[in-house]
Short mmCIF file of C-alpha atoms in Angstrom, two decimals:
data_model
loop_
_atom_site.label_atom_id
_atom_site.label_comp_id
_atom_site.label_asym_id
_atom_site.label_seq_id
_atom_site.Cartn_x
_atom_site.Cartn_y
_atom_site.Cartn_z
CA MET A 1 21.91 -2.53 11.31
CA SER A 2 21.67 0.10 8.44
CA GLY A 3 22.95 3.65 8.74
CA ASN A 4 20.40 5.19 7.08
CA THR A 5 17.35 5.54 9.06
CA GLY A 6 17.04 9.26 8.44
CA GLY A 7 13.60 8.40 6.06
CA VAL A 8 10.57 6.30 6.64
CA LEU A 9 11.51 4.09 9.31
CA SER A 10 8.70 1.29 7.97
CA TYR A 11 10.80 0.97 5.30
CA TRP A 12 14.22 0.79 6.79
CA ASN A 13 13.15 -1.81 9.40
CA MET A 14 11.55 -4.14 7.09
CA LYS A 15 15.06 -3.83 4.76
CA GLU A 16 16.63 -4.69 7.90
CA PHE A 17 14.23 -7.37 9.09
CA SER A 18 15.29 -11.07 9.05
CA PRO A 19 14.11 -14.19 10.49
CA ASP A 20 17.09 -15.33 11.81
CA ALA A 21 18.19 -12.04 13.32
CA LYS A 22 16.82 -10.72 17.13
CA PRO A 23 15.28 -7.59 17.28
CA ASN A 24 16.52 -4.54 19.03
CA SER A 25 13.09 -4.33 20.94
CA ILE A 26 9.51 -4.94 20.30
CA SER A 27 6.61 -2.58 20.50
CA GLU A 28 2.71 -2.43 20.44
CA SER A 29 0.61 0.05 19.45
CA PRO A 30 -3.31 -0.31 19.19
CA LEU A 31 -5.21 0.26 15.90
CA TYR A 32 -8.58 1.72 15.75
CA SER A 33 -11.45 1.13 13.30
CA ASP A 34 -14.86 0.56 13.12
CA ALA A 35 -14.32 -2.49 10.64
CA HIS A 36 -15.56 -5.80 11.61
CA ILE A 37 -11.84 -7.47 11.94
CA THR A 38 -11.72 -11.33 11.04
CA GLY A 39 -8.46 -13.15 10.60
CA GLU A 40 -4.89 -12.28 11.92
CA LEU A 41 -1.09 -12.05 10.47
CA ASN A 42 0.91 -13.52 13.23
CA ASP A 43 3.98 -15.13 10.90
CA GLU A 44 7.90 -14.84 10.90
CA LYS A 45 7.55 -13.36 7.31
CA GLY A 46 7.99 -9.93 8.56
CA PRO A 47 8.89 -7.20 11.17
CA TYR A 48 4.87 -6.13 11.64
CA LYS A 49 2.03 -8.28 12.96
CA PHE A 50 -1.28 -7.43 13.33
CA LEU A 51 -2.71 -9.12 15.92
CA ASN A 52 -7.11 -9.57 16.20
CA MET A 53 -8.14 -7.86 19.28
CA ILE A 54 -11.91 -9.66 18.87
CA SER A 55 -13.19 -6.22 19.18
CA GLY A 56 -17.24 -7.76 18.80
CA THR A 57 -19.80 -5.14 17.63
CA ASN A 58 -18.89 -2.97 14.98
CA GLY A 59 -20.90 -0.14 12.63
CA PRO A 60 -20.45 3.19 11.32
CA GLY A 61 -19.19 5.33 14.14
CA SER A 62 -18.49 2.60 16.58
CA ILE A 63 -14.35 3.03 17.00
CA ASN A 64 -12.71 0.17 18.90
CA ASP A 65 -8.83 -0.77 19.43
CA ALA A 66 -9.73 -3.52 16.95
CA ILE A 67 -6.22 -4.61 16.25
CA THR A 68 -2.69 -4.58 18.04
CA LEU A 69 0.42 -3.87 16.01
CA ARG A 70 3.27 -5.22 16.99
CA MET A 71 6.40 -4.25 15.86
CA PHE A 72 9.97 -5.65 15.64
CA TRP A 73 12.70 -3.39 15.67
CA TYR A 74 15.61 -3.91 13.63
CA ILE A 75 16.87 -0.36 13.24
CA ASP A 76 17.29 2.42 15.63
CA ASP A 77 15.71 5.88 15.05
CA GLN A 78 18.64 7.87 16.23
CA SER A 79 19.38 10.02 13.29
CA SER A 80 20.95 13.22 13.10
CA TYR A 81 20.23 16.11 10.84
CA GLY A 82 21.80 19.08 9.16
CA VAL A 83 20.76 22.55 10.05
CA LYS A 84 18.86 22.96 6.90
CA THR A 85 15.45 22.87 5.72
CA ASP A 86 14.54 19.21 3.97
CA THR A 87 11.03 18.02 3.87
CA SER A 88 11.60 15.36 1.31
CA LYS A 89 10.70 12.11 3.29
CA TYR A 90 8.01 14.11 5.54
CA HIS A 91 4.55 12.85 5.80
CA GLY A 92 3.51 14.35 9.05
CA GLY A 93 3.37 11.08 11.23
CA TRP A 94 5.53 8.23 12.83
CA VAL A 95 6.20 4.79 12.03
CA THR A 96 3.13 3.42 13.51
CA ASP A 97 1.13 6.49 11.30
CA GLU A 98 2.99 4.95 8.48
CA ILE A 99 1.77 1.32 8.73
CA ALA A 100 -1.93 2.36 9.69
CA ALA A 101 -2.39 4.29 6.57
CA LEU A 102 -1.11 1.55 4.50
CA ALA A 103 -3.07 -0.90 6.04
CA SER A 104 -5.87 1.74 5.56
CA LEU A 105 -5.42 1.54 2.21
CA LYS A 106 -4.74 -2.07 1.75
CA LEU A 107 -8.61 -3.12 2.91
CA GLY A 108 -10.15 0.10 2.56
CA ILE A 109 -11.45 0.86 6.10
CA ARG A 110 -10.68 3.35 8.62
CA VAL A 111 -7.68 2.58 10.74
CA LYS A 112 -6.04 5.10 13.26
CA ALA A 113 -2.67 4.26 15.21
CA GLY A 114 -2.77 5.07 18.95
CA ALA A 115 0.23 5.23 21.06
CA VAL A 116 2.45 2.48 22.07
CA THR A 117 1.15 0.90 25.46
CA ARG A 118 3.49 -2.01 25.56
CA SER A 119 7.25 -2.27 25.04
CA TYR A 120 9.86 -5.26 25.04
CA ASP A 121 13.59 -4.50 25.11
CA ALA A 122 15.54 -7.02 24.30
CA TYR A 123 18.33 -6.60 26.73
CA SER A 124 15.80 -6.34 29.66
CA ASP A 125 14.90 -9.30 31.59
CA ASP A 126 11.45 -8.67 31.83
CA GLU A 127 9.90 -11.33 28.86
CA PHE A 128 6.74 -10.03 29.41
CA GLY A 129 7.34 -6.24 28.26
CA ARG A 130 6.47 -2.90 29.80
CA PRO A 131 2.81 -1.78 29.47
CA ARG A 132 2.86 2.30 29.63
CA SER A 133 0.07 4.85 29.92
CA THR A 134 -1.01 6.78 27.12
CA ARG A 135 -3.87 9.10 28.53
CA GLU A 136 -5.25 8.96 24.95
CA LYS A 137 -8.91 9.29 23.80
CA LYS A 138 -9.57 6.96 21.24
CA PRO A 139 -10.89 8.45 17.42
CA GLU A 140 -14.64 9.73 17.00
CA ILE A 141 -16.49 9.53 14.03
CA ASN A 142 -19.99 11.33 14.42
CA ILE A 143 -22.56 9.55 11.61
CA GLY A 144 -25.15 12.53 11.06
CA ILE A 145 -28.57 11.93 11.41
CA ARG A 146 -29.21 10.20 7.71
CA GLY A 147 -26.72 8.13 7.86
CA ALA A 148 -23.03 7.56 6.79
CA VAL A 149 -21.67 9.19 4.09
CA LEU A 150 -18.91 6.57 3.22
CA PRO A 151 -21.14 3.26 4.40
CA SER A 152 -19.15 1.25 2.34
CA VAL A 153 -15.74 1.49 4.79
CA VAL A 154 -17.58 -0.07 7.36
CA LYS A 155 -17.33 -3.77 6.72
CA THR A 156 -15.67 -7.14 7.08
CA VAL A 157 -12.07 -7.67 6.63
CA ASN A 158 -9.44 -9.81 7.00
CA ILE A 159 -6.60 -8.67 8.24
CA SER A 160 -4.36 -11.56 6.90
CA GLU A 161 -4.16 -9.96 3.74
CA LEU A 162 -2.11 -7.27 5.17
CA GLY A 163 0.81 -9.40 4.59
CA ASP A 164 1.38 -7.78 0.97
CA LEU A 165 2.99 -5.06 3.18
CA TYR A 166 6.32 -6.66 3.60
CA SER A 167 6.68 -7.15 -0.37
CA LEU A 168 6.99 -2.94 -0.20
CA HIS A 169 11.06 -3.40 0.95
CA TYR A 170 11.64 -4.01 -2.65
CA LEU A 171 10.42 -0.20 -3.73
CA ASP A 172 13.08 2.27 -3.64
CA GLU A 173 12.33 5.21 -0.91
CA GLU A 174 10.97 7.35 -3.22
CA GLN A 175 8.35 5.30 -4.46
CA TYR A 176 7.58 3.90 -0.78
CA ILE A 177 7.19 7.68 0.66
CA ALA A 178 4.42 8.61 -2.53
CA LEU A 179 3.17 5.60 -1.28
CA VAL A 180 2.63 6.40 2.25
CA ARG A 181 2.29 10.09 1.59
CA ALA A 182 -0.71 9.27 -0.71
CA SER A 183 -2.05 6.40 1.81
CA ARG A 184 -1.97 9.03 4.24
CA MET A 185 -4.01 11.58 2.39
CA TYR A 186 -6.44 8.61 1.74
CA GLN A 187 -6.81 7.69 5.54
CA ASP A 188 -7.57 11.42 6.54
CA ALA A 189 -10.41 11.44 4.27
CA LEU A 190 -12.08 8.44 5.70
CA TRP A 191 -12.09 9.77 9.10
CA ILE A 192 -13.24 13.10 8.06
CA ALA A 193 -15.91 12.49 5.62
CA GLU A 194 -18.71 12.27 8.10
CA SER A 195 -17.68 15.40 9.82
CA GLU A 196 -16.52 17.66 7.06
CA PRO A 197 -16.75 15.76 3.45
CA GLU A 198 -16.09 18.85 1.52
CA LEU A 199 -12.45 18.37 2.72
CA ALA A 200 -12.45 14.82 2.43
CA TRP A 201 -13.23 14.86 -1.31
CA LEU A 202 -10.12 17.20 -1.77
CA MET A 203 -8.46 14.82 0.20
CA LEU A 204 -9.56 11.85 -1.61
CA ILE A 205 -8.14 13.54 -4.86
CA SER A 206 -5.02 14.70 -3.51
CA SER A 207 -4.09 10.96 -2.35
CA LEU A 208 -4.34 10.05 -6.55
CA GLU A 209 -2.85 13.23 -7.29
CA THR A 210 0.29 12.04 -5.07
CA ALA A 211 0.46 8.98 -6.62
CA ALA A 212 -0.14 10.05 -10.26
CA ASN A 213 2.89 12.45 -9.85
CA GLN A 214 5.26 9.39 -9.10
CA TRP A 215 3.47 7.62 -12.07
CA SER A 216 4.65 10.55 -14.55
CA SER A 217 7.87 11.19 -13.12
CA GLU A 218 8.48 7.70 -14.20
CA GLN A 219 6.87 8.00 -17.49
CA ASP A 220 8.28 11.33 -18.88
CA THR A 221 11.62 13.34 -17.44
CA PRO A 222 10.30 17.07 -16.33
CA VAL A 223 11.49 18.76 -19.57
CA GLU A 224 9.32 16.63 -21.70
CA ARG A 225 6.55 17.33 -19.71
CA LEU A 226 7.49 20.75 -20.44
CA LYS A 227 7.92 20.70 -23.86
CA ALA A 228 4.70 18.89 -24.48
CA SER A 229 2.44 21.07 -21.92
CA LYS A 230 3.59 24.44 -22.77
CA PRO A 231 5.88 24.35 -25.91
CA ALA A 232 6.35 27.85 -26.23
CA LEU A 233 7.55 28.79 -23.06
CA ALA A 234 10.27 25.80 -23.29
CA GLU A 235 11.09 27.73 -26.72
CA MET A 236 11.31 31.03 -24.45
CA LEU A 237 13.56 29.49 -21.95
CA PHE A 238 15.80 27.67 -25.02
CA ASP A 239 16.66 31.23 -26.46
CA SER A 240 17.11 32.80 -23.16
CA GLY A 241 19.70 30.05 -21.36
CA GLY A 242 19.96 26.87 -23.85
CA ASP A 243 19.19 23.58 -22.13
CA VAL A 244 20.33 24.26 -18.79
CA LEU A 245 17.43 26.93 -18.42
CA VAL A 246 14.80 24.42 -19.79
CA GLU A 247 15.95 21.72 -17.32
CA LYS A 248 15.70 23.98 -14.37
CA VAL A 249 12.49 25.40 -14.66
CA ALA A 250 11.26 22.48 -15.32
CA ASN A 251 12.34 20.74 -12.55
CA GLU A 252 10.88 23.74 -10.78
CA ILE A 253 7.09 23.42 -11.60
CA ILE A 254 7.20 19.85 -12.62
CA HIS A 255 4.39 19.24 -10.92
CA SER A 256 2.02 21.69 -12.14
CA LEU A 257 2.34 20.71 -15.60
CA GLY A 258 -0.88 19.51 -17.33
CA ALA A 259 -2.06 19.12 -13.93
CA THR A 260 -5.72 17.93 -14.90
CA THR A 261 -4.39 15.88 -17.94
CA LYS A 262 -1.95 14.15 -15.99
CA PHE A 263 -4.74 13.17 -13.10
CA ILE A 264 -7.10 12.01 -15.44
CA LYS A 265 -4.68 9.74 -17.42
CA PHE A 266 -3.24 8.18 -13.90
CA CYS A 267 -7.06 7.46 -12.68
CA LEU A 268 -7.64 5.70 -16.39
CA GLU A 269 -4.62 4.01 -16.26
CA PHE A 270 -5.49 2.30 -12.96
CA MET A 271 -9.33 2.18 -13.13
CA PRO A 272 -10.61 -0.54 -11.46
CA ASP A 273 -13.24 -3.14 -12.31
CA GLU A 274 -16.70 -2.28 -11.41
CA PRO A 275 -18.06 -3.28 -7.72
CA GLU A 276 -19.54 -6.90 -7.94
CA LYS A 277 -22.82 -5.24 -6.28
CA ARG A 278 -24.59 -2.61 -7.61
CA PRO A 279 -27.65 -0.51 -7.76
CA PRO A 280 -30.56 -0.80 -10.74
CA GLU A 281 -29.16 0.72 -14.00
CA TRP A 282 -30.52 3.87 -13.82
CA MET A 283 -28.87 4.51 -10.66
CA ARG A 284 -25.37 3.60 -11.91
CA VAL A 285 -22.32 5.80 -12.91
CA LYS A 286 -21.22 4.86 -16.42
CA TRP A 287 -18.12 2.46 -15.31
CA THR A 288 -15.89 2.98 -18.60
CA LYS A 289 -13.13 4.90 -19.26
CA THR A 290 -15.56 7.49 -21.27
CA GLY A 291 -17.71 7.68 -18.70
CA TYR A 292 -15.18 8.23 -16.13
CA ARG A 293 -12.98 10.98 -18.21
CA GLU A 294 -16.07 12.78 -17.70
CA ILE A 295 -16.68 12.27 -14.01
CA LEU A 296 -13.15 13.15 -13.23
CA GLY A 297 -13.00 16.17 -15.48
CA LYS A 298 -15.89 17.77 -13.34
CA LEU A 299 -14.41 16.66 -10.15
CA TYR A 300 -11.06 18.24 -10.97
CA GLY A 301 -12.92 21.15 -11.53
CA TYR A 302 -14.60 21.33 -8.08
CA ARG A 303 -10.97 20.35 -6.34
CA SER A 304 -9.75 23.74 -8.39
CA SER A 305 -12.41 25.45 -7.66
CA ALA A 306 -12.14 24.94 -3.88
CA LEU A 307 -8.54 25.51 -3.52
CA HIS A 308 -8.26 28.70 -5.83
CA GLY A 309 -11.76 29.97 -5.26
CA GLY A 310 -13.19 29.27 -2.23
CA THR A 311 -16.27 27.43 -3.64
CA PRO A 312 -16.71 23.98 -1.91
CA PHE A 313 -17.73 20.71 -3.27
CA PRO A 314 -21.44 20.75 -4.20
CA ALA A 315 -23.73 19.96 -1.32
CA PRO A 316 -25.48 16.90 -2.82
CA LEU A 317 -21.82 14.97 -3.30
CA CYS A 318 -21.15 16.00 -0.09
CA SER A 319 -24.03 13.58 1.75
CA PRO A 320 -24.84 10.33 1.95
CA PRO A 321 -25.80 8.01 -0.59
CA ASP A 322 -29.71 8.15 -1.86
CA SER A 323 -31.02 4.79 -1.54
CA ILE A 324 -35.04 3.74 -3.15
CA SER A 325 -34.97 0.73 -0.36
CA LYS A 326 -33.45 -1.30 2.34
CA GLU A 327 -32.96 -4.04 -0.53
CA GLU A 328 -31.41 -1.93 -2.62
CA TYR A 329 -28.06 -1.01 -2.92
CA PRO A 330 -27.29 3.36 -2.54
CA THR A 331 -27.17 4.94 -5.84
CA GLU A 332 -23.90 5.61 -7.40
CA LYS A 333 -24.82 9.01 -8.51
CA GLY A 334 -24.55 12.40 -6.78
CA SER A 335 -28.32 12.94 -7.44
CA LEU A 336 -31.53 10.67 -8.50
CA GLY A 337 -33.40 13.98 -9.85
CA LEU A 338 -33.31 16.41 -12.27
CA ALA A 339 -31.27 19.08 -10.41
CA ALA A 340 -30.44 19.87 -6.73
CA HIS A 341 -30.85 23.04 -4.61
CA THR A 342 -29.54 23.97 -1.40
CA LEU A 343 -28.00 26.54 0.50
CA GLY A 344 -28.82 28.66 -2.17
CA ALA A 345 -27.12 27.26 -5.10
CA SER A 346 -28.32 25.19 -7.77
CA TRP A 347 -26.62 22.00 -9.67
CA LYS A 348 -28.33 20.16 -12.85
CA ALA A 349 -27.80 16.40 -12.26
CA GLU A 350 -25.28 15.85 -14.84
CA ASP A 351 -22.96 18.11 -12.52
CA LEU A 352 -23.39 15.79 -9.70
CA PRO A 353 -21.71 12.86 -11.48
CA ILE A 354 -21.08 10.44 -8.65
CA SER A 355 -21.04 10.30 -4.76
CA MET A 356 -18.31 10.14 -2.73
CA ASP A 357 -18.85 6.75 -1.43
CA THR A 358 -18.56 5.39 -5.02
CA PHE A 359 -16.02 7.54 -5.93
CA HIS A 360 -14.14 6.57 -2.32
CA TYR A 361 -14.47 3.18 -4.13
CA PHE A 362 -13.14 3.89 -7.41
CA ALA A 363 -9.88 5.66 -5.55
CA ASN A 364 -9.08 2.78 -3.84
CA GLY A 365 -9.09 0.45 -6.55
CA VAL A 366 -6.73 2.85 -8.39
CA LEU A 367 -4.36 3.26 -5.53
CA ASN A 368 -4.08 0.05 -4.75
CA LYS A 369 -3.50 -1.18 -8.62
CA TRP A 370 -1.08 1.26 -8.75
CA TRP A 371 0.58 -0.44 -5.72
CA SER A 372 0.44 -3.29 -7.55
CA SER A 373 2.19 -1.81 -10.16
CA LEU A 374 5.13 -0.51 -8.35
CA LEU A 375 5.88 -4.11 -7.12
CA SER A 376 5.66 -5.18 -10.40
CA SER A 377 8.56 -2.80 -11.38
CA ARG A 378 10.48 -3.62 -8.86
CA SER A 379 10.45 -7.44 -9.03
#
């Protein structure tokens, strides 16, 4: 049994998994979703099984306990902690939240974990386990009268694809934590998009920033980043304290160095292919690196204005995507007119470059390609 269980438990549990070993215990929790679930993952290749609960009808906002997450525990979660603040492995959730967030990102759907409903103790004589009362309410999604802001996340998925999670034990823990944190923010964005779309924009962009920080840290050292982004500051620090001071300051401000450039560079590095099904040409965004460089620059500007100036994301970007007919796919742009005016503000069409639904497709693709690159680097 591993002695290092002070980090993300889902990671160390995968590290300790062996198909020939007997687990210490087993627990089951529901995973809630409004997607249509097909398939099942119930093999012996990893410690997590995803069982299809055949929830039946689905639709935007129709949340059901759609999947049972069965976890086989090969570690205990009893850890000792020193009397100090340490958030290096913190993401705000428990092991079920880690798995649910990774599943959400992998499949591109809403997934949220519920409480443990049944547990099996390896040392108990009860082979059927012990059911638990949770008294919890299932999560809710309220779709507005104009329809869903993210209609594309309510789709049919095959959960056998979640077998890719088993390979994540090849990552080092720092990479895994970054992936979980990015997944958690992505997951939160999907759940609040219908009620708080302004905040969902921030969460989607933050999920990409989290991944970009990890990716960038593996490309250049903090000192190299400081010298490239702020050469005058690097020179002043060197004159005052030599290489030691330069390194200390670089490590302290690493995540703020060239934030916009880093964000755009990361997104274009892992830019996904264009969707298979798209609306008419005049309703599409330019699916090129040049086109997305402009889109990402505008979005990051809105992100900064929201966080530092209190100006929310433009209201038209927080609305359901427009559609000219039921036969055509919704627009990929943020507005189909020459301009938009609402709530006392106006925006030109070029300042509303992309709908949240289309940006979600882009962000999901970027994060999944980054996920694959992490595994490739460790293979």
